[in-house]
Coordinates of C-alpha atoms in Angstrom, one line a residue:
Chain A
M1 CA -17.3 -15.4 -12.2
S2 CA -15.8 -12.6 -10.3
L3 CA -16.2 -8.9 -10.2
V4 CA -13.0 -7.6 -8.8
L5 CA -13.3 -4.1 -7.5
R6 CA -10.3 -2.0 -6.4
D7 CA -10.2 1.4 -4.9
L8 CA -6.7 2.9 -5.4
Q9 CA -7.6 6.5 -4.5
R10 CA -8.4 8.8 -1.5
A11 CA -9.7 11.8 -3.4
V12 CA -13.4 10.6 -3.2
P13 CA -14.8 8.7 -0.2
L14 CA -16.1 5.8 -2.2
R15 CA -18.6 3.2 -0.9
R16 CA -17.7 -0.1 -2.4
A17 CA -20.9 -2.1 -1.6
P18 CA -23.4 0.1 -3.5
L19 CA -21.0 0.4 -6.4
R20 CA -20.6 -3.4 -6.6
G21 CA -24.4 -3.8 -6.4
R22 CA -24.8 -1.6 -9.4
L23 CA -22.0 -3.2 -11.4
Q24 CA -23.4 -6.6 -10.7
A25 CA -26.8 -5.5 -12.0
L26 CA -25.1 -4.2 -15.2
R27 CA -23.4 -7.5 -15.7
S28 CA -26.7 -9.2 -15.4
V29 CA -28.4 -7.0 -17.9
L30 CA -25.6 -7.4 -20.4
G31 CA -25.6 -11.2 -19.9
V32 CA -21.9 -11.3 -18.9
R33 CA -22.0 -12.5 -15.3
R34 CA -20.1 -15.7 -16.2
F35 CA -17.1 -13.5 -17.2
D36 CA -14.5 -12.1 -14.8
L37 CA -14.4 -8.3 -14.8
G38 CA -12.0 -5.9 -13.1
V39 CA -13.1 -2.4 -12.1
V40 CA -10.3 -0.1 -10.8
C41 CA -11.3 3.2 -9.2
V42 CA -8.5 5.8 -9.6
D43 CA -7.9 9.5 -9.0
N44 CA -7.0 12.1 -11.6
E45 CA -3.3 11.7 -11.2
R46 CA -3.3 8.0 -11.8
M47 CA -5.9 8.3 -14.6
R48 CA -3.8 10.8 -16.3
R49 CA -0.7 8.5 -16.1
V50 CA -2.7 5.6 -17.5
N51 CA -4.2 7.8 -20.3
R52 CA -0.7 9.1 -21.2
L53 CA 0.8 5.6 -21.2
Y54 CA -1.8 3.9 -23.3
R55 CA -3.4 6.7 -25.4
R56 CA -0.7 9.4 -25.3
K57 CA -3.2 11.9 -23.8
D58 CA -1.7 13.7 -20.8
V59 CA -5.1 14.4 -19.2
P60 CA -7.4 12.6 -16.8
T61 CA -10.6 11.2 -18.1
D62 CA -13.7 9.4 -16.8
V63 CA -13.2 5.9 -18.1
L64 CA -10.7 3.7 -19.8
A65 CA -11.4 0.2 -20.9
F66 CA -8.9 -2.6 -21.5
P67 CA -10.6 -5.5 -23.2
F68 CA -9.4 -9.0 -22.7
H69 CA -10.8 -10.1 -26.0
E70 CA -9.7 -7.7 -28.7
N71 CA -11.4 -7.4 -32.1
L72 CA -14.9 -8.3 -30.9
K73 CA -17.7 -7.3 -33.2
A74 CA -19.8 -4.6 -31.4
G75 CA -22.0 -6.4 -28.9
E76 CA -20.5 -9.8 -29.5
I77 CA -20.4 -11.9 -26.4
P78 CA -17.1 -13.9 -26.4
Q79 CA -17.3 -17.7 -26.7
P80 CA -14.0 -18.8 -25.1
E81 CA -12.6 -22.3 -25.5
F82 CA -10.8 -22.2 -22.1
P83 CA -12.1 -21.4 -18.6
D84 CA -9.3 -18.8 -18.1
D85 CA -10.6 -16.8 -21.0
Y86 CA -13.9 -16.1 -19.4
N87 CA -12.7 -12.6 -18.8
L88 CA -13.9 -9.3 -20.2
G89 CA -11.0 -7.2 -19.1
D90 CA -10.6 -4.2 -16.9
I91 CA -12.3 -0.8 -16.6
F92 CA -10.5 2.1 -15.0
L93 CA -13.1 4.4 -13.5
G94 CA -11.9 8.0 -13.0
V95 CA -13.9 8.5 -9.8
E96 CA -12.3 11.8 -9.0
Y97 CA -12.9 13.1 -12.5
I98 CA -16.5 11.9 -12.5
F99 CA -17.1 13.5 -9.1
Q100 CA -15.8 16.8 -10.4
Q101 CA -18.1 16.6 -13.4
C102 CA -21.1 15.5 -11.4
K103 CA -23.8 18.2 -11.3
E104 CA -25.6 19.1 -8.1
D105 CA -28.8 17.5 -9.0
E106 CA -27.1 14.3 -10.2
D107 CA -26.6 11.2 -8.1
Y108 CA -22.9 10.3 -8.1
Y109 CA -23.4 6.6 -8.1
D110 CA -25.9 7.0 -11.0
I111 CA -23.1 8.7 -13.0
L112 CA -20.6 6.0 -12.0
T113 CA -23.1 3.4 -13.2
V114 CA -23.6 5.2 -16.5
T115 CA -19.8 5.6 -17.0
A116 CA -19.3 1.9 -16.1
T117 CA -21.9 1.0 -18.7
H118 CA -19.9 2.9 -21.3
G119 CA -16.8 1.1 -20.3
L120 CA -18.4 -2.3 -20.4
C121 CA -19.7 -1.6 -23.9
H122 CA -16.1 -0.9 -25.0
L123 CA -15.1 -4.2 -23.5
L124 CA -17.7 -5.8 -25.7
G125 CA -16.4 -4.3 -28.9
F126 CA -18.3 -1.1 -29.1
T127 CA -16.4 2.0 -30.3
H128 CA -17.3 5.6 -31.2
S129 CA -14.7 6.6 -33.8
T130 CA -17.4 7.3 -36.5
E131 CA -20.9 8.6 -36.2
A132 CA -22.3 5.2 -37.2
E133 CA -20.3 3.5 -34.5
W134 CA -21.4 6.1 -32.0
Q135 CA -25.1 5.6 -32.9
K136 CA -24.7 1.9 -32.4
M137 CA -23.0 2.4 -29.0
Y138 CA -25.5 4.9 -27.9
Q139 CA -28.4 2.6 -28.7
K140 CA -26.8 -0.2 -26.8
E141 CA -26.1 1.9 -23.7
K142 CA -29.7 3.2 -23.9
Q143 CA -31.1 -0.3 -24.0
V144 CA -29.0 -1.5 -21.1
L145 CA -29.8 1.5 -18.9
E146 CA -33.5 1.2 -19.7
E147 CA -33.5 -2.4 -18.6
L148 CA -31.5 -1.4 -15.5
S149 CA -34.0 1.3 -14.7
R150 CA -36.8 -1.2 -15.0
R151 CA -35.1 -3.5 -12.5
T152 CA -33.8 -0.8 -10.1
G153 CA -36.2 2.1 -10.5
T154 CA -33.5 4.5 -11.6
R155 CA -33.7 6.8 -14.7
L156 CA -30.3 6.8 -16.4
Q157 CA -29.1 8.3 -19.6
P158 CA -26.3 7.0 -21.7
L159 CA -22.8 8.6 -21.5
S160 CA -22.6 8.6 -25.2
R161 CA -25.4 11.2 -25.4
G162 CA -23.8 14.3 -26.9
H163 CA -20.4 12.7 -27.2
F164 CA -20.2 12.9 -31.0
Chain B
M1 CA 22.7 0.4 5.6
L2 CA 22.3 -3.4 5.4
Q3 CA 25.4 -3.6 3.1
L4 CA 27.3 -1.4 5.5
L5 CA 26.3 -3.4 8.6
R6 CA 27.2 -6.6 6.7
S7 CA 30.7 -5.1 6.4
V8 CA 30.9 -4.3 10.1
P9 CA 31.1 -7.9 11.3
R10 CA 34.3 -8.3 9.2
A11 CA 35.9 -5.5 11.1
L12 CA 34.4 -6.6 14.4
G13 CA 35.0 -10.2 13.6
S14 CA 38.7 -9.5 13.3
A15 CA 38.7 -7.6 16.6
V16 CA 36.7 -10.3 18.2
A17 CA 39.0 -13.0 17.0
G18 CA 41.8 -11.2 18.8
L19 CA 39.7 -10.9 21.9
R20 CA 38.9 -14.6 21.8
A21 CA 42.6 -15.2 22.0
A22 CA 42.9 -12.7 24.9
A23 CA 39.8 -13.8 26.8
P24 CA 38.4 -17.1 25.6
S25 CA 35.6 -17.1 28.1
Q26 CA 33.9 -14.1 26.6
P27 CA 30.8 -15.2 24.6
L28 CA 30.2 -13.7 21.1
R29 CA 27.3 -11.4 20.9
Q30 CA 24.7 -12.4 18.2
L31 CA 24.6 -9.8 15.4
L32 CA 21.4 -7.9 15.3
Q33 CA 19.2 -7.9 12.2
P34 CA 19.3 -4.3 11.0
A35 CA 16.5 -2.3 9.4
F36 CA 17.1 -1.3 5.8
R37 CA 18.5 2.2 5.5
P38 CA 20.3 4.0 2.7
C39 CA 24.0 4.2 3.4
A40 CA 25.2 7.6 4.5
R41 CA 28.7 6.5 3.7
P42 CA 29.7 4.2 0.9
F43 CA 30.4 0.5 1.7
G44 CA 34.1 0.9 0.7
L45 CA 35.0 3.6 3.1
L46 CA 34.8 1.5 6.2
S47 CA 37.1 -1.1 4.5
V48 CA 39.5 1.8 3.8
R49 CA 39.4 2.9 7.4
T50 CA 40.2 -0.6 8.7
G51 CA 42.7 -1.1 5.8
S52 CA 45.1 -4.0 5.7
V53 CA 48.1 -1.9 6.9
Q54 CA 46.2 -1.3 10.2
L55 CA 44.7 -4.7 10.5
P56 CA 47.4 -6.1 12.8
G57 CA 46.5 -3.4 15.2
L58 CA 42.8 -4.3 15.1
L59 CA 43.6 -7.9 15.4
Q60 CA 45.8 -7.3 18.4
P61 CA 44.1 -4.8 20.7
R62 CA 46.5 -3.7 23.4
G63 CA 44.3 -4.6 26.3
P64 CA 40.8 -4.0 27.6
C65 CA 41.1 -0.3 27.3
A66 CA 43.1 0.5 24.2
C67 CA 42.0 4.1 24.2
G68 CA 43.7 4.7 27.5
C69 CA 40.7 6.2 29.3
G70 CA 41.3 3.9 32.2
C71 CA 37.7 2.9 32.8
G72 CA 38.6 -0.8 32.6
R73 CA 36.0 -1.6 29.9
L74 CA 36.8 -2.9 26.5
H75 CA 37.6 -0.2 24.0
T76 CA 39.2 -1.6 20.9
E77 CA 40.3 0.3 17.8
G78 CA 37.3 -1.4 16.1
D79 CA 35.0 0.0 18.7
K80 CA 36.4 3.5 18.1
A81 CA 35.9 3.2 14.4
F82 CA 32.4 1.9 15.0
V83 CA 31.6 4.8 17.3
D84 CA 33.0 7.3 14.7
F85 CA 30.9 5.6 12.0
L86 CA 27.8 5.7 14.2
S87 CA 28.3 9.4 14.9
D88 CA 28.4 10.1 11.2
E89 CA 25.5 7.9 10.5
I90 CA 23.4 9.5 13.2
K91 CA 24.2 12.9 11.8
E92 CA 23.1 11.8 8.3
E93 CA 20.0 10.2 9.4
K94 CA 18.9 13.3 11.4
K95 CA 19.6 15.3 8.3
I96 CA 17.2 13.3 6.2
Q97 CA 14.7 12.9 8.9
K98 CA 11.4 14.0 7.3
Y99 CA 9.4 14.7 10.5
K100 CA 11.1 16.0 13.6
S101 CA 7.9 15.4 15.5
L102 CA 5.4 12.7 14.6
P103 CA 2.8 13.7 12.0
K104 CA -0.8 14.1 13.1
M105 CA -3.5 11.9 11.8
S106 CA -6.7 13.7 10.5
G107 CA -10.0 12.6 11.9
G108 CA -9.5 13.2 15.6
W109 CA -7.4 10.2 16.5
D110 CA -5.5 10.2 19.8
L111 CA -2.1 8.7 19.6
E112 CA -0.4 6.6 22.3
V113 CA 3.1 5.3 21.7
N114 CA 4.8 2.6 23.8
G115 CA 8.2 1.9 22.4
T116 CA 7.7 0.4 18.9
E117 CA 3.9 0.0 19.4
A118 CA 1.5 2.7 18.6
K119 CA -2.2 3.0 19.3
L120 CA -4.7 5.3 17.6
V121 CA -7.9 5.8 19.5
R122 CA -11.1 7.4 18.4
K123 CA -14.5 7.6 20.1
I124 CA -17.6 8.3 18.0
A125 CA -21.3 7.8 18.6
G126 CA -21.1 5.2 21.3
E127 CA -18.2 3.3 19.7
K128 CA -14.5 3.1 20.6
I129 CA -12.2 2.4 17.6
T130 CA -8.6 1.4 18.3
V131 CA -6.0 0.9 15.7
T132 CA -2.8 -0.8 16.9
F133 CA 0.4 -1.3 15.0
N134 CA 4.1 -2.1 15.6
I135 CA 6.9 -0.6 13.6
N136 CA 9.3 -3.6 14.1
N137 CA 9.8 -5.4 10.8
S138 CA 7.5 -3.0 9.0
I139 CA 9.8 -1.9 6.1
P140 CA 9.4 -4.1 3.0
P141 CA 12.6 -4.9 1.1
P142 CA 13.4 -2.4 -1.7
Y143 CA 12.5 -3.6 -5.2
D144 CA 15.5 -5.2 -6.8
G145 CA 14.7 -4.4 -10.5
E146 CA 16.5 -6.4 -13.2
E147 CA 17.3 -3.3 -15.3
E148 CA 20.7 -1.7 -14.9
P149 CA 20.8 2.0 -13.8
S150 CA 20.8 4.3 -16.8
Q151 CA 24.1 5.8 -17.9
G152 CA 25.3 8.6 -15.6
Q153 CA 22.8 7.8 -12.9
K154 CA 24.3 7.3 -9.4
V155 CA 23.2 4.2 -7.5
E156 CA 22.3 6.3 -4.5
E157 CA 19.8 8.3 -6.5
Q158 CA 18.0 5.2 -7.5
E159 CA 17.3 4.0 -4.0
P160 CA 13.6 4.4 -3.2
E161 CA 12.5 6.2 -0.1
L162 CA 12.0 3.6 2.7
T163 CA 8.5 3.5 4.0
S164 CA 7.0 1.6 6.9
T165 CA 3.9 -0.3 6.1
P166 CA 3.0 -2.2 9.2
N167 CA 0.1 -4.5 9.6
F168 CA -2.5 -2.9 11.8
V169 CA -5.3 -4.2 13.9
V170 CA -8.6 -2.4 14.2
E171 CA -10.8 -3.0 17.2
V172 CA -14.4 -1.8 17.3
I173 CA -16.1 -1.8 20.6
K174 CA -19.7 -0.6 21.0
D175 CA -20.5 0.9 24.4
G176 CA -21.6 -1.7 26.9
S177 CA -20.5 -4.6 24.8
K178 CA -18.3 -7.3 26.1
K179 CA -16.9 -8.2 22.7
A180 CA -14.8 -6.3 20.2
L181 CA -14.9 -6.8 16.4
V182 CA -11.2 -7.2 15.5
L183 CA -10.0 -6.7 11.9
D184 CA -6.4 -7.5 10.9
C185 CA -5.4 -5.3 8.1
H186 CA -2.4 -5.4 5.8
Y187 CA -0.8 -3.2 3.2
P188 CA -0.1 -4.9 -0.2
E189 CA 3.1 -6.9 -0.3
D190 CA 4.3 -5.2 -3.5
E191 CA 7.9 -4.2 -3.1
V192 CA 8.7 -0.5 -2.7
G193 CA 10.1 1.2 -5.8
Q194 CA 8.3 -0.9 -8.3
E195 CA 7.8 1.0 -11.5
E196 CA 4.9 -1.0 -12.9
E197 CA 1.3 0.4 -12.3
D198 CA 0.2 -1.2 -9.1
Q199 CA -3.5 -2.2 -9.0
S200 CA -3.8 -3.3 -5.4
D201 CA -6.1 -1.7 -2.9
I202 CA -4.3 0.7 -0.6
F203 CA -4.9 -1.7 2.3
S204 CA -6.9 -4.9 2.7
I205 CA -8.6 -6.8 5.5
K206 CA -7.0 -10.2 6.1
E207 CA -8.8 -11.6 9.1
V208 CA -11.8 -10.8 11.2
S209 CA -12.7 -12.1 14.6
F210 CA -14.7 -11.3 17.7
Q211 CA -12.6 -11.1 20.9
P212 CA -13.7 -10.5 24.5
T213 CA -13.0 -7.0 25.7
E214 CA -12.3 -8.0 29.2
E215 CA -9.4 -10.4 28.4
S216 CA -6.1 -9.2 27.0
D217 CA -5.1 -12.6 25.6
W218 CA -6.2 -13.6 22.1
K219 CA -8.8 -16.4 22.1
D220 CA -7.8 -19.0 19.5
T221 CA -11.1 -20.8 20.0
N222 CA -13.1 -17.8 18.6
Y223 CA -13.9 -18.2 14.9
T224 CA -11.5 -16.2 12.7
L225 CA -12.8 -15.2 9.2
N226 CA -10.1 -15.3 6.6
T227 CA -10.8 -13.0 3.7
D228 CA -8.7 -14.9 1.1
S229 CA -11.8 -16.8 -0.1
L230 CA -14.4 -14.5 1.2
D231 CA -17.5 -13.4 -0.8
W232 CA -16.5 -10.1 -2.4
A233 CA -19.8 -8.4 -1.5
L234 CA -19.2 -9.2 2.2
Y235 CA -15.7 -8.0 1.9
D236 CA -16.8 -4.7 0.4
H237 CA -19.3 -4.3 3.3
L238 CA -16.5 -4.8 5.8
M239 CA -14.4 -2.2 4.0
D240 CA -17.3 0.3 4.0
F241 CA -17.8 -0.5 7.7
L242 CA -14.3 0.5 8.4
A243 CA -14.5 3.6 6.2
D244 CA -17.6 4.8 8.1
R245 CA -15.4 4.6 11.3
G246 CA -12.6 6.6 9.8
V247 CA -10.4 3.7 8.6
D248 CA -10.4 4.5 4.9
N249 CA -7.7 5.0 2.2
T250 CA -6.8 8.5 3.6
F251 CA -6.3 7.0 7.0
A252 CA -4.2 4.2 5.6
D253 CA -2.0 6.6 3.7
E254 CA -1.5 8.8 6.8
L255 CA -0.7 5.8 8.9
V256 CA 2.2 5.0 6.6
E257 CA 3.5 8.5 7.1
L258 CA 3.1 8.2 10.9
S259 CA 4.7 4.7 11.0
T260 CA 7.6 5.7 8.8
A261 CA 8.3 8.7 11.0
L262 CA 8.1 6.6 14.2
E263 CA 10.3 3.9 12.7
H264 CA 12.9 6.5 11.7
R265 CA 12.8 8.1 15.1
E266 CA 13.2 4.7 16.8
Y267 CA 16.1 3.8 14.5
I268 CA 18.0 7.0 15.3
T269 CA 17.4 6.4 19.0
F270 CA 18.7 2.9 18.5
L271 CA 21.8 4.1 16.8
E272 CA 22.4 6.6 19.6
D273 CA 22.0 3.9 22.2
L274 CA 24.3 1.6 20.2
K275 CA 26.9 4.4 20.1
G276 CA 26.6 4.9 23.8
F277 CA 26.8 1.2 24.5
V278 CA 29.9 0.7 22.3
K279 CA 31.5 3.8 23.7
S280 CA 30.6 2.9 27.2
Q281 CA 32.6 5.5 29.1

């Protein structure tokens, strides 16, 4: 199924092919390639608008996830009855926000990958409202990124690290 | 503006009907399809000017030169009203003109304008990149939302700013090559003024083809790749290819500004030409 990538911003000169490659690798590791996924790259202004609209927070952020299947148990892979339901949902990547947060010694596309991993975990039912939930999410991200590192030779750390 | 020009034929139609009676051999001019423009004057004002009391005068022009200038050309009362209206419209359009001169594109592009067609050219590392677009029919229709305007809000304030989003063709020629890689690019077809969060790319590639550099005519027999059902990874590589040559989201946004400014300039020039033509003294 499709990975639909959209770049709605001009704040950061984004290269679509390398980002797609990494996102496809993530989908493989998570075992969700048969599901449609939307990834929308936005600037701070649009991210702030979306954050305000859906979470009542008038600030930009790094990632927002809009799951197609709500109320999934953490890590549960959906088992849809209909072909149209093979959809995980959409991730909004705040590429400008991430670029601004990116440290000098960090690879921007590595950080995008880590952030997308966090977003994907949200689409699969993971949350981090409590410490227990956060631990579970952190472990999942760590597992995914370790597998990704094995396949691609990168060394990536979960976004959830230090978030609770 | 479309509403206003729709009203004009009624006034002109009445005058023309009278002319038909006077000179039946004169053919009717086909009405032009106007660009969408916010009305400087409300729709009703023209009707008031050509009100029913004066209608008989409009229907029955007193001869080829009703204004008495003696030039022998047709000057009806309707023409005079039309010229007066155009004078006001030109004044208003110049007032709201955002750019008095065409905005510059960043990235070192040279601009050539030939009427309604514009060419942006850039040479970089053994390659020549040309972006061509035409401002004719480049303004999408304004969004006609179902919601009524909120209480107290004037209709004019709700009209979105008209922008020109032309299709544009990118040609990439490598030095010494006899063929150009040609990419036909479009802006999304979402209607201007839509409130809902739009999730389309700023621009998209629709078709890709190789064309010979030495021939000006398009070769239909050359394979044309349509991106509608294209592998997404290949599509992303094509977009990155363009971005590396300066055709990226920033370029696409700036091109809208340039095209809008050019279209507005051409529109004002057209109104001035129309005024001169109708006045014809």
